[in-house]
Amino acid sequence: MRLTTKGRYAVTAMLDLAIHFDKGPISLAGISERQEISLSYLEQLFTKLRRKGLVKSTRGPGGGYSLSRSAYDIAIADIITAVDEKVDTTRCGGLGNCQGDERCLTHELWTSLSDQIYSFLAGISLGQLTARKEVQERAQKQTTNVQKVKPDTEQNEESGLDTTSPGA
Amino acid sequence: MRLTTKGRYAVTAMLDLAIHFDKGPISLAGISERQEISLSYLEQLFTKLRRKGLVKSTRGPGGGYSLSRSAYDIAIADIITAVDEKVDTTRCGGLGNCQGDERCLTHELWTSLSDQIYSFLAGISLGQLTARKEVQERAQKQTTNVQKVKPDTEQNEESGLDTTSPGA
DNA sequence: TAATAACTTAGTAAATTACTCGGGTAATGC
DNA sequence: GCATTACCCGAGTAATTTACTAAGTTATTA
């Protein structure tokens, strides 16, 4: 299976969306800040996620993205296949032409591994993840961290430079 | 987890070794022909496999490699970790510093996925694979195919050029 | 001592990944 | 209605990794 940072970023971003579901559309700029993912890269990922029907978008000021259905109806496998195209560990892409026209010695091994991974990721939903305690705690922390770095909305750049710095 | 053709080649080569275990040391040249893997690349892989103690080598004519222990005591996971270094799907390599010093939102998800994959591959031995019917059949075919291509041992290059060619 | 085959190191083309850049376009609020 | 916000889209690109080659050296056997 193709498991790269692309898939990881996509899942992280979708989880951010699921966590802030109650706050209306979530801007990519916000996700970018909280999860430290480049905005342009997020745009690419969300184009795919939208085309696969996992999210819907709202344009204009106050706009952003939201989940197209319940977080409990979106499996991690859905997200990864949406951005990574295929979940497959074989060389031949499951076609069985790994060695000339024939299957290679280990063809069946990789197909059953692929099945295994897919089942695992298909069995976990975004909703389940949001319910986990460590996820909630970390999400809380991320929100306050971002607020600390950007006190208001970067209107006056020197506002944070007091003598009593929050420091350590 | 890092699952590339490198790991796949290593498993295929080791399986070839396990299948021809009874024929004494197996040369990399033979594996290269049967499995269609570049000889130099095999040499690199077997350097790692030897250092990890999975195979032992015999130098000189008639030499080659053989499994260092029973094929039933070598798990697929052993082979892949030997050549790919790590079985891990996290970005941080399991260190937990995926986002600054902290863990990212999805850290635990990837660690449990990694565990899942590892367990699967640790539960399958080379010996189990050799026992499978389709593997045996395919191995048989590979041997005869190679013999057809190289009738004797390429001593006289023109020997195959008869008027009654074997053709289709 | 000549052939064989393991061993070793260095390098490299091709592919992929993870981005950036620059320009759109639709919706909203003043 | 016009500025702003934020989605939308495609092309390009630096860095990394993969898969592989080249060119040797060392050990063993006949």
mmCIF file of C-alpha atoms (C1' of nucleotides) in Angstrom:
data_model
loop_
_atom_site.group_PDB
_atom_site.id
_atom_site.type_symbol
_atom_site.label_atom_id
_atom_site.label_comp_id
_atom_site.label_asym_id
_atom_site.label_seq_id
_atom_site.Cartn_x
_atom_site.Cartn_y
_atom_site.Cartn_z
ATOM 1 C CA MET A 1 0.000 0.000 0.000
ATOM 2 C CA ARG A 2 1.024 3.480 -0.780
ATOM 3 C CA LEU A 3 1.203 5.259 2.555
ATOM 4 C CA THR A 4 2.966 8.587 2.256
ATOM 5 C CA THR A 5 2.819 11.887 4.072
ATOM 6 C CA LYS A 6 0.202 12.896 1.542
ATOM 7 C CA GLY A 7 -2.242 10.394 2.989
ATOM 8 C CA ARG A 8 -1.222 11.300 6.520
ATOM 9 C CA TYR A 9 -1.747 14.997 5.865
ATOM 10 C CA ALA A 10 -5.147 14.283 4.371
ATOM 11 C CA VAL A 11 -6.265 12.297 7.402
ATOM 12 C CA THR A 12 -4.924 14.925 9.789
ATOM 13 C CA ALA A 13 -6.702 17.705 7.913
ATOM 14 C CA MET A 14 -9.957 15.754 7.811
ATOM 15 C CA LEU A 15 -9.679 15.083 11.517
ATOM 16 C CA ASP A 16 -9.235 18.809 12.130
ATOM 17 C CA LEU A 17 -12.416 19.332 10.139
ATOM 18 C CA ALA A 18 -14.250 16.706 12.178
ATOM 19 C CA ILE A 19 -13.129 18.244 15.464
ATOM 20 C CA HIS A 20 -14.267 21.744 14.532
ATOM 21 C CA PHE A 21 -17.394 20.509 12.825
ATOM 22 C CA ASP A 22 -19.691 22.598 15.049
ATOM 23 C CA LYS A 23 -18.032 25.897 14.070
ATOM 24 C CA GLY A 24 -19.418 25.996 10.529
ATOM 25 C CA PRO A 25 -17.175 25.970 7.464
ATOM 26 C CA ILE A 26 -13.483 25.690 8.341
ATOM 27 C CA SER A 27 -11.002 27.641 6.243
ATOM 28 C CA LEU A 28 -7.944 25.902 4.868
ATOM 29 C CA ALA A 29 -5.905 28.768 6.293
ATOM 30 C CA GLY A 30 -7.017 27.690 9.765
ATOM 31 C CA ILE A 31 -6.148 24.054 9.186
ATOM 32 C CA SER A 32 -2.829 25.154 7.740
ATOM 33 C CA GLU A 33 -1.975 27.042 10.945
ATOM 34 C CA ARG A 34 -3.133 24.416 13.412
ATOM 35 C CA GLN A 35 -1.706 21.381 11.637
ATOM 36 C CA GLU A 36 1.321 23.101 10.094
ATOM 37 C CA ILE A 37 0.592 22.025 6.557
ATOM 38 C CA SER A 38 1.274 24.297 3.600
ATOM 39 C CA LEU A 39 -1.881 26.041 2.372
ATOM 40 C CA SER A 40 -1.239 25.334 -1.300
ATOM 41 C CA TYR A 41 -0.692 21.683 -0.551
ATOM 42 C CA LEU A 42 -3.932 21.542 1.412
ATOM 43 C CA GLU A 43 -5.758 23.028 -1.557
ATOM 44 C CA GLN A 44 -4.541 20.189 -3.742
ATOM 45 C CA LEU A 45 -5.588 17.579 -1.231
ATOM 46 C CA PHE A 46 -9.029 19.097 -0.731
ATOM 47 C CA THR A 47 -9.660 19.263 -4.455
ATOM 48 C CA LYS A 48 -9.409 15.471 -4.480
ATOM 49 C CA LEU A 49 -11.388 15.070 -1.279
ATOM 50 C CA ARG A 50 -14.165 17.231 -2.696
ATOM 51 C CA ARG A 51 -14.262 15.322 -5.981
ATOM 52 C CA LYS A 52 -14.575 12.091 -4.071
ATOM 53 C CA GLY A 53 -17.513 13.579 -2.172
ATOM 54 C CA LEU A 54 -15.936 13.533 1.278
ATOM 55 C CA VAL A 55 -16.175 17.280 1.898
ATOM 56 C CA LYS A 56 -18.195 20.181 0.592
ATOM 57 C CA SER A 57 -16.980 23.728 0.152
ATOM 58 C CA THR A 58 -18.426 27.146 0.874
ATOM 59 C CA ARG A 59 -16.955 30.094 -0.981
ATOM 60 C CA GLY A 60 -16.581 33.700 0.025
ATOM 61 C CA PRO A 61 -15.718 35.374 3.344
ATOM 62 C CA GLY A 62 -16.467 33.097 6.280
ATOM 63 C CA GLY A 63 -16.358 30.166 3.902
ATOM 64 C CA GLY A 64 -14.331 27.001 4.041
ATOM 65 C CA TYR A 65 -14.836 23.258 4.038
ATOM 66 C CA SER A 66 -17.052 20.918 6.022
ATOM 67 C CA LEU A 67 -17.594 17.185 6.079
ATOM 68 C CA SER A 68 -20.208 16.069 3.591
ATOM 69 C CA ARG A 69 -21.577 13.451 5.993
ATOM 70 C CA SER A 70 -21.257 12.276 9.579
ATOM 71 C CA ALA A 71 -17.702 11.768 10.794
ATOM 72 C CA TYR A 72 -18.772 8.275 11.798
ATOM 73 C CA ASP A 73 -19.562 7.497 8.170
ATOM 74 C CA ILE A 74 -16.100 8.461 6.887
ATOM 75 C CA ALA A 75 -13.477 5.757 7.198
ATOM 76 C CA ILE A 76 -9.754 6.465 7.218
ATOM 77 C CA ALA A 77 -9.481 4.188 4.184
ATOM 78 C CA ASP A 78 -11.857 6.480 2.275
ATOM 79 C CA ILE A 79 -9.582 9.441 2.855
ATOM 80 C CA ILE A 80 -6.363 7.709 1.915
ATOM 81 C CA THR A 81 -7.725 6.183 -1.250
ATOM 82 C CA ALA A 82 -9.172 9.586 -2.169
ATOM 83 C CA VAL A 83 -5.758 11.250 -2.209
ATOM 84 C CA ASP A 84 -3.393 8.343 -2.862
ATOM 85 C CA GLU A 85 -5.450 6.669 -5.554
ATOM 86 C CA LYS A 86 -4.822 3.051 -4.577
ATOM 87 C CA VAL A 87 -4.284 0.813 -1.578
ATOM 88 C CA ASP A 88 -2.054 -1.886 -2.937
ATOM 89 C CA THR A 89 1.264 -3.467 -2.012
ATOM 90 C CA THR A 90 1.877 -5.457 -5.178
ATOM 91 C CA ARG A 91 4.293 -4.281 -7.834
ATOM 92 C CA CYS A 92 1.889 -5.047 -10.648
ATOM 93 C CA GLY A 93 -0.965 -3.062 -9.126
ATOM 94 C CA GLY A 94 -2.957 -6.240 -8.617
ATOM 95 C CA LEU A 95 -2.909 -7.103 -12.323
ATOM 96 C CA GLY A 96 -0.861 -10.259 -11.857
ATOM 97 C CA ASN A 97 1.744 -9.448 -14.517
ATOM 98 C CA CYS A 98 4.578 -8.980 -12.013
ATOM 99 C CA GLN A 99 6.925 -11.334 -13.880
ATOM 100 C CA GLY A 100 6.436 -11.283 -17.623
ATOM 101 C CA ASP A 101 2.817 -12.249 -18.112
ATOM 102 C CA GLU A 102 2.712 -14.378 -14.989
ATOM 103 C CA ARG A 103 2.402 -13.623 -11.322
ATOM 104 C CA CYS A 104 5.586 -13.433 -9.324
ATOM 105 C CA LEU A 105 6.307 -15.927 -6.561
ATOM 106 C CA THR A 106 5.012 -13.638 -3.862
ATOM 107 C CA HIS A 107 1.996 -12.130 -5.592
ATOM 108 C CA GLU A 108 -0.598 -13.633 -3.263
ATOM 109 C CA LEU A 109 1.335 -12.545 -0.197
ATOM 110 C CA TRP A 110 1.120 -8.883 -1.159
ATOM 111 C CA THR A 111 -2.519 -9.031 -2.132
ATOM 112 C CA SER A 112 -3.465 -10.479 1.238
ATOM 113 C CA LEU A 113 -1.337 -7.864 2.986
ATOM 114 C CA SER A 114 -3.141 -5.155 1.035
ATOM 115 C CA ASP A 115 -6.484 -6.608 2.080
ATOM 116 C CA GLN A 116 -5.333 -6.649 5.675
ATOM 117 C CA ILE A 117 -4.287 -3.006 5.690
ATOM 118 C CA TYR A 118 -7.413 -1.917 3.901
ATOM 119 C CA SER A 119 -9.666 -3.719 6.378
ATOM 120 C CA PHE A 120 -7.906 -2.068 9.271
ATOM 121 C CA LEU A 121 -8.242 1.423 7.850
ATOM 122 C CA ALA A 122 -11.795 0.779 6.704
ATOM 123 C CA GLY A 123 -12.717 -0.211 10.256
ATOM 124 C CA ILE A 124 -11.766 3.138 11.790
ATOM 125 C CA SER A 125 -13.915 6.221 11.264
ATOM 126 C CA LEU A 126 -13.055 9.867 11.735
ATOM 127 C CA GLY A 127 -15.738 9.968 14.401
ATOM 128 C CA GLN A 128 -14.042 7.258 16.421
ATOM 129 C CA LEU A 129 -10.805 9.219 16.321
ATOM 130 C CA THR A 130 -12.394 12.453 17.514
ATOM 131 C CA ALA A 131 -13.790 10.584 20.499
ATOM 132 C CA ARG A 132 -10.321 9.619 21.708
ATOM 133 C CA LYS A 133 -9.106 11.524 24.717
ATOM 134 C CA GLU A 134 -5.546 12.235 23.550
ATOM 135 C CA VAL A 135 -6.885 13.601 20.262
ATOM 136 C CA GLN A 136 -9.212 16.015 22.040
ATOM 137 C CA GLU A 137 -6.468 17.187 24.387
ATOM 138 C CA ARG A 138 -4.036 17.757 21.567
ATOM 139 C CA ALA A 139 -6.649 19.600 19.501
ATOM 140 C CA GLN A 140 -7.333 21.893 22.467
ATOM 141 C CA LYS A 141 -3.633 22.614 22.809
ATOM 142 C CA GLN A 142 -3.269 23.393 19.109
ATOM 143 C CA THR A 143 -6.019 26.013 19.262
ATOM 144 C CA THR A 144 -4.453 27.878 22.177
ATOM 145 C CA ASN A 145 -0.972 27.627 20.643
ATOM 146 C CA VAL A 146 -2.132 29.262 17.455
ATOM 147 C CA GLN A 147 -3.880 32.013 19.418
ATOM 148 C CA LYS A 148 -0.699 32.658 21.361
ATOM 149 C CA VAL A 149 1.353 33.052 18.194
ATOM 150 C CA LYS A 150 -1.229 35.254 16.531
ATOM 151 C CA PRO A 151 -2.805 37.243 19.447
ATOM 152 C CA ASP A 152 -5.574 38.921 17.480
ATOM 153 C CA THR A 153 -5.297 38.820 13.742
ATOM 154 C CA GLU A 154 -1.802 40.289 13.222
ATOM 155 C CA GLN A 155 -3.146 43.853 13.200
ATOM 156 C CA ASN A 156 -0.379 45.416 15.313
ATOM 157 C CA GLU A 157 2.850 43.504 14.986
ATOM 158 C CA GLU A 158 4.465 44.811 18.161
ATOM 159 C CA SER A 159 1.658 44.059 20.595
ATOM 160 C CA GLY A 160 3.290 40.939 22.028
ATOM 161 C CA LEU A 161 6.573 42.634 22.902
ATOM 162 C CA ASP A 162 5.902 43.456 26.577
ATOM 163 C CA THR A 163 8.542 43.420 29.282
ATOM 164 C CA THR A 164 6.754 40.561 31.046
ATOM 165 C CA SER A 165 7.037 38.022 28.255
ATOM 166 C CA PRO A 166 5.220 34.719 28.653
ATOM 167 C CA GLY A 167 8.530 32.953 27.779
ATOM 168 C CA ALA A 168 9.152 29.648 29.545
ATOM 169 C CA MET B 1 5.359 1.165 6.805
ATOM 170 C CA ARG B 2 7.927 1.361 4.143
ATOM 171 C CA LEU B 3 7.008 -1.289 1.620
ATOM 172 C CA THR B 4 8.922 -0.866 -1.612
ATOM 173 C CA THR B 5 10.097 -3.182 -4.351
ATOM 174 C CA LYS B 6 13.263 -3.546 -2.334
ATOM 175 C CA GLY B 7 11.425 -5.448 0.368
ATOM 176 C CA ARG B 8 9.447 -7.383 -2.208
ATOM 177 C CA TYR B 9 12.598 -8.416 -4.060
ATOM 178 C CA ALA B 10 14.196 -9.516 -0.817
ATOM 179 C CA VAL B 11 11.244 -11.713 0.096
ATOM 180 C CA THR B 12 11.089 -13.196 -3.397
ATOM 181 C CA ALA B 13 14.803 -13.967 -3.357
ATOM 182 C CA MET B 14 14.606 -15.527 0.093
ATOM 183 C CA LEU B 15 11.670 -17.624 -1.036
ATOM 184 C CA ASP B 16 13.719 -18.844 -3.986
ATOM 185 C CA LEU B 17 16.413 -19.817 -1.509
ATOM 186 C CA ALA B 18 13.907 -21.653 0.656
ATOM 187 C CA ILE B 19 12.489 -23.547 -2.321
ATOM 188 C CA HIS B 20 15.913 -24.737 -3.518
ATOM 189 C CA PHE B 21 17.176 -25.327 -0.018
ATOM 190 C CA ASP B 22 17.985 -28.997 -0.694
ATOM 191 C CA LYS B 23 20.350 -28.192 -3.582
ATOM 192 C CA GLY B 24 23.140 -26.794 -1.409
ATOM 193 C CA PRO B 25 24.332 -23.161 -1.703
ATOM 194 C CA ILE B 26 22.363 -21.183 -4.285
ATOM 195 C CA SER B 27 24.223 -18.620 -6.394
ATOM 196 C CA LEU B 28 22.836 -15.127 -6.777
ATOM 197 C CA ALA B 29 23.246 -15.566 -10.536
ATOM 198 C CA GLY B 30 20.678 -18.365 -10.391
ATOM 199 C CA ILE B 31 18.225 -16.308 -8.343
ATOM 200 C CA SER B 32 18.774 -13.407 -10.725
ATOM 201 C CA GLU B 33 17.756 -15.534 -13.719
ATOM 202 C CA ARG B 34 14.763 -17.226 -12.153
ATOM 203 C CA GLN B 35 13.292 -14.173 -10.442
ATOM 204 C CA GLU B 36 14.451 -11.601 -12.974
ATOM 205 C CA ILE B 37 16.206 -9.381 -10.471
ATOM 206 C CA SER B 38 19.447 -7.602 -11.335
ATOM 207 C CA LEU B 39 22.493 -9.441 -9.959
ATOM 208 C CA SER B 40 24.144 -6.343 -8.534
ATOM 209 C CA TYR B 41 20.975 -5.371 -6.792
ATOM 210 C CA LEU B 42 20.697 -8.833 -5.269
ATOM 211 C CA GLU B 43 24.233 -8.501 -3.969
ATOM 212 C CA GLN B 44 23.273 -5.361 -2.091
ATOM 213 C CA LEU B 45 20.225 -6.982 -0.616
ATOM 214 C CA PHE B 46 22.095 -10.095 0.460
ATOM 215 C CA THR B 47 24.787 -8.053 2.161
ATOM 216 C CA LYS B 48 22.079 -6.779 4.483
ATOM 217 C CA LEU B 49 20.426 -10.162 4.865
ATOM 218 C CA ARG B 50 23.759 -11.701 5.789
ATOM 219 C CA ARG B 51 24.564 -8.992 8.325
ATOM 220 C CA LYS B 52 21.200 -9.537 9.942
ATOM 221 C CA GLY B 53 21.999 -13.261 10.179
ATOM 222 C CA LEU B 54 19.234 -14.517 7.910
ATOM 223 C CA VAL B 55 21.532 -16.198 5.389
ATOM 224 C CA LYS B 56 25.057 -17.537 5.331
ATOM 225 C CA SER B 57 27.395 -17.420 2.368
ATOM 226 C CA THR B 58 29.846 -19.836 0.801
ATOM 227 C CA ARG B 59 32.529 -18.356 -1.413
ATOM 228 C CA GLY B 60 34.238 -19.819 -4.426
ATOM 229 C CA PRO B 61 32.990 -22.060 -7.216
ATOM 230 C CA GLY B 62 29.852 -23.958 -6.320
ATOM 231 C CA GLY B 63 29.287 -21.400 -3.601
ATOM 232 C CA GLY B 64 26.300 -19.226 -2.960
ATOM 233 C CA TYR B 65 23.853 -18.473 -0.187
ATOM 234 C CA SER B 66 21.709 -20.641 2.048
ATOM 235 C CA LEU B 67 19.246 -19.940 4.830
ATOM 236 C CA SER B 68 20.928 -19.721 8.192
ATOM 237 C CA ARG B 69 18.014 -21.492 9.895
ATOM 238 C CA SER B 70 14.818 -23.351 9.140
ATOM 239 C CA ALA B 71 12.507 -21.602 6.675
ATOM 240 C CA TYR B 72 9.786 -21.974 9.297
ATOM 241 C CA ASP B 73 11.830 -19.837 11.687
ATOM 242 C CA ILE B 74 12.181 -16.928 9.261
ATOM 243 C CA ALA B 75 9.226 -14.552 9.188
ATOM 244 C CA ILE B 76 8.479 -12.243 6.285
ATOM 245 C CA ALA B 77 8.751 -9.355 8.731
ATOM 246 C CA ASP B 78 12.343 -10.357 9.489
ATOM 247 C CA ILE B 79 13.275 -10.077 5.837
ATOM 248 C CA ILE B 80 11.595 -6.750 5.224
ATOM 249 C CA THR B 81 13.025 -5.104 8.300
ATOM 250 C CA ALA B 82 16.457 -6.472 7.336
ATOM 251 C CA VAL B 83 16.513 -4.609 4.017
ATOM 252 C CA ASP B 84 14.150 -1.711 4.638
ATOM 253 C CA GLU B 85 15.430 -0.830 8.065
ATOM 254 C CA LYS B 86 12.100 -0.055 9.694
ATOM 255 C CA VAL B 87 8.449 -1.028 9.698
ATOM 256 C CA ASP B 88 6.772 2.206 10.576
ATOM 257 C CA THR B 89 4.014 4.349 9.139
ATOM 258 C CA THR B 90 4.508 7.461 11.251
ATOM 259 C CA ARG B 91 6.254 10.526 9.886
ATOM 260 C CA CYS B 92 8.384 10.938 12.972
ATOM 261 C CA GLY B 93 9.672 7.375 12.942
ATOM 262 C CA GLY B 94 7.832 6.618 16.174
ATOM 263 C CA LEU B 95 9.657 9.346 18.095
ATOM 264 C CA GLY B 96 6.522 11.402 18.710
ATOM 265 C CA ASN B 97 7.953 14.699 17.462
ATOM 266 C CA CYS B 98 5.731 14.847 14.399
ATOM 267 C CA GLN B 99 4.559 18.397 15.140
ATOM 268 C CA GLY B 100 7.205 20.522 16.784
ATOM 269 C CA ASP B 101 8.066 18.638 19.960
ATOM 270 C CA GLU B 102 4.597 17.152 20.286
ATOM 271 C CA ARG B 103 2.825 14.296 18.634
ATOM 272 C CA CYS B 104 0.597 15.123 15.719
ATOM 273 C CA LEU B 105 -3.149 14.526 15.895
ATOM 274 C CA THR B 106 -2.939 11.176 14.183
ATOM 275 C CA HIS B 107 0.212 9.783 15.766
ATOM 276 C CA GLU B 108 -1.490 6.909 17.559
ATOM 277 C CA LEU B 109 -3.396 5.904 14.444
ATOM 278 C CA TRP B 110 -0.195 5.294 12.503
ATOM 279 C CA THR B 111 1.524 3.472 15.311
ATOM 280 C CA SER B 112 -1.348 1.040 15.632
ATOM 281 C CA LEU B 113 -1.412 0.567 11.869
ATOM 282 C CA SER B 114 2.296 -0.192 11.953
ATOM 283 C CA ASP B 115 1.727 -2.738 14.704
ATOM 284 C CA GLN B 116 -1.021 -4.311 12.648
ATOM 285 C CA ILE B 117 1.137 -4.694 9.547
ATOM 286 C CA TYR B 118 4.055 -5.975 11.523
ATOM 287 C CA SER B 119 1.954 -8.630 13.248
ATOM 288 C CA PHE B 120 0.629 -9.838 9.930
ATOM 289 C CA LEU B 121 4.073 -10.146 8.371
ATOM 290 C CA ALA B 122 5.541 -11.630 11.543
ATOM 291 C CA GLY B 123 2.889 -14.331 11.480
ATOM 292 C CA ILE B 124 3.897 -15.692 8.088
ATOM 293 C CA SER B 125 7.085 -17.706 7.666
ATOM 294 C CA LEU B 126 9.030 -18.522 4.521
ATOM 295 C CA GLY B 127 8.299 -22.171 5.231
ATOM 296 C CA GLN B 128 4.555 -21.565 5.139
ATOM 297 C CA LEU B 129 4.894 -19.876 1.769
ATOM 298 C CA THR B 130 6.907 -22.710 0.239
ATOM 299 C CA ALA B 131 4.164 -25.102 1.272
ATOM 300 C CA ARG B 132 1.569 -23.289 -0.806
ATOM 301 C CA LYS B 133 0.557 -25.013 -4.002
ATOM 302 C CA GLU B 134 0.620 -22.018 -6.344
ATOM 303 C CA VAL B 135 4.109 -21.132 -5.144
ATOM 304 C CA GLN B 136 5.417 -24.624 -5.872
ATOM 305 C CA GLU B 137 3.829 -24.684 -9.311
ATOM 306 C CA ARG B 138 5.217 -21.295 -10.229
ATOM 307 C CA ALA B 139 8.675 -22.237 -8.968
ATOM 308 C CA GLN B 140 8.617 -25.369 -11.131
ATOM 309 C CA LYS B 141 7.673 -23.302 -14.152
ATOM 310 C CA GLN B 142 10.453 -20.796 -13.515
ATOM 311 C CA THR B 143 13.083 -23.538 -13.494
ATOM 312 C CA THR B 144 12.008 -24.996 -16.833
ATOM 313 C CA ASN B 145 11.652 -21.540 -18.389
ATOM 314 C CA VAL B 146 15.214 -20.651 -17.479
ATOM 315 C CA GLN B 147 16.472 -23.979 -18.864
ATOM 316 C CA LYS B 148 14.653 -23.318 -22.117
ATOM 317 C CA VAL B 149 16.286 -19.909 -22.524
ATOM 318 C CA LYS B 150 19.758 -21.157 -21.663
ATOM 319 C CA PRO B 151 19.859 -24.745 -23.031
ATOM 320 C CA ASP B 152 23.193 -25.800 -21.537
ATOM 321 C CA THR B 153 25.440 -23.119 -20.144
ATOM 322 C CA GLU B 154 25.931 -20.794 -23.125
ATOM 323 C CA GLN B 155 29.075 -22.649 -24.218
ATOM 324 C CA ASN B 156 28.428 -22.568 -27.976
ATOM 325 C CA GLU B 157 26.401 -19.524 -28.917
ATOM 326 C CA GLU B 158 25.150 -20.816 -32.251
ATOM 327 C CA SER B 159 23.878 -24.192 -31.095
ATOM 328 C CA GLY B 160 20.243 -23.109 -30.978
ATOM 329 C CA LEU B 161 20.158 -21.735 -34.526
ATOM 330 C CA ASP B 162 18.769 -24.786 -36.335
ATOM 331 C CA THR B 163 16.331 -24.622 -39.225
ATOM 332 C CA THR B 164 13.657 -26.272 -37.123
ATOM 333 C CA SER B 165 13.421 -23.559 -34.503
ATOM 334 C CA PRO B 166 11.353 -24.264 -31.380
ATOM 335 C CA GLY B 167 9.506 -20.961 -31.980
ATOM 336 C CA ALA B 168 5.905 -20.868 -30.767
ATOM 337 C "C1'" DT C 1 46.765 -20.547 -11.184
ATOM 338 C "C1'" DA C 2 42.656 -19.803 -13.392
ATOM 339 C "C1'" DA C 3 37.907 -19.757 -12.858
ATOM 340 C "C1'" DT C 4 34.140 -18.768 -9.968
ATOM 341 C "C1'" DA C 5 31.280 -16.322 -7.011
ATOM 342 C "C1'" DA C 6 30.914 -13.764 -2.885
ATOM 343 C "C1'" DC C 7 31.932 -9.104 -1.265
ATOM 344 C "C1'" DT C 8 32.467 -3.843 -1.481
ATOM 345 C "C1'" DT C 9 32.097 0.992 -2.715
ATOM 346 C "C1'" DA C 10 30.778 4.623 -5.460
ATOM 347 C "C1'" DG C 11 27.956 6.671 -8.571
ATOM 348 C "C1'" DT C 12 23.665 7.795 -11.259
ATOM 349 C "C1'" DA C 13 19.231 7.988 -14.077
ATOM 350 C "C1'" DA C 14 14.545 7.930 -13.303
ATOM 351 C "C1'" DA C 15 10.752 8.470 -10.580
ATOM 352 C "C1'" DT C 16 8.280 10.310 -6.892
ATOM 353 C "C1'" DT C 17 7.131 13.464 -3.265
ATOM 354 C "C1'" DA C 18 6.108 17.497 -1.319
ATOM 355 C "C1'" DC C 19 5.847 21.330 -2.126
ATOM 356 C "C1'" DT C 20 5.596 26.641 -4.503
ATOM 357 C "C1'" DC C 21 3.862 30.031 -7.775
ATOM 358 C "C1'" DG C 22 0.697 32.512 -10.256
ATOM 359 C "C1'" DG C 23 -3.201 33.118 -11.913
ATOM 360 C "C1'" DG C 24 -8.083 32.540 -11.877
ATOM 361 C "C1'" DT C 25 -13.478 32.510 -9.995
ATOM 362 C "C1'" DA C 26 -17.469 32.558 -6.787
ATOM 363 C "C1'" DA C 27 -19.651 34.493 -2.799
ATOM 364 C "C1'" DT C 28 -20.118 37.822 0.806
ATOM 365 C "C1'" DG C 29 -20.111 42.302 3.446
ATOM 366 C "C1'" DC C 30 -19.475 47.094 3.562
ATOM 367 C "C1'" DG D 1 -20.620 47.603 -6.836
ATOM 368 C "C1'" DC D 2 -16.270 46.822 -5.235
ATOM 369 C "C1'" DA D 3 -13.040 45.041 -2.167
ATOM 370 C "C1'" DT D 4 -12.155 41.033 0.362
ATOM 371 C "C1'" DT D 5 -12.093 36.342 1.377
ATOM 372 C "C1'" DA D 6 -11.228 31.925 0.231
ATOM 373 C "C1'" DC D 7 -11.983 28.300 -2.958
ATOM 374 C "C1'" DC D 8 -10.195 26.633 -7.580
ATOM 375 C "C1'" DC D 9 -6.696 25.061 -11.014
ATOM 376 C "C1'" DG D 10 -2.531 23.925 -13.551
ATOM 377 C "C1'" DA D 11 2.255 24.120 -14.235
ATOM 378 C "C1'" DG D 12 6.682 23.910 -12.454
ATOM 379 C "C1'" DT D 13 10.497 22.416 -9.321
ATOM 380 C "C1'" DA D 14 13.855 21.188 -5.492
ATOM 381 C "C1'" DA D 15 14.859 17.437 -2.734
ATOM 382 C "C1'" DT D 16 14.692 12.843 -1.877
ATOM 383 C "C1'" DT D 17 14.483 8.115 -2.753
ATOM 384 C "C1'" DT D 18 14.630 4.059 -5.492
ATOM 385 C "C1'" DA D 19 16.442 0.861 -8.344
ATOM 386 C "C1'" DC D 20 20.139 -0.165 -10.623
ATOM 387 C "C1'" DT D 21 25.069 -0.104 -12.866
ATOM 388 C "C1'" DA D 22 30.093 -0.137 -12.867
ATOM 389 C "C1'" DA D 23 34.215 -1.588 -11.421
ATOM 390 C "C1'" DG D 24 36.650 -3.419 -8.717
ATOM 391 C "C1'" DT D 25 38.678 -6.922 -4.466
ATOM 392 C "C1'" DT D 26 38.811 -11.191 -1.814
ATOM 393 C "C1'" DA D 27 38.217 -15.990 -0.965
ATOM 394 C "C1'" DT D 28 37.734 -20.752 -2.527
ATOM 395 C "C1'" DT D 29 38.072 -24.742 -5.386
ATOM 396 C "C1'" DA D 30 39.484 -27.601 -9.224
#
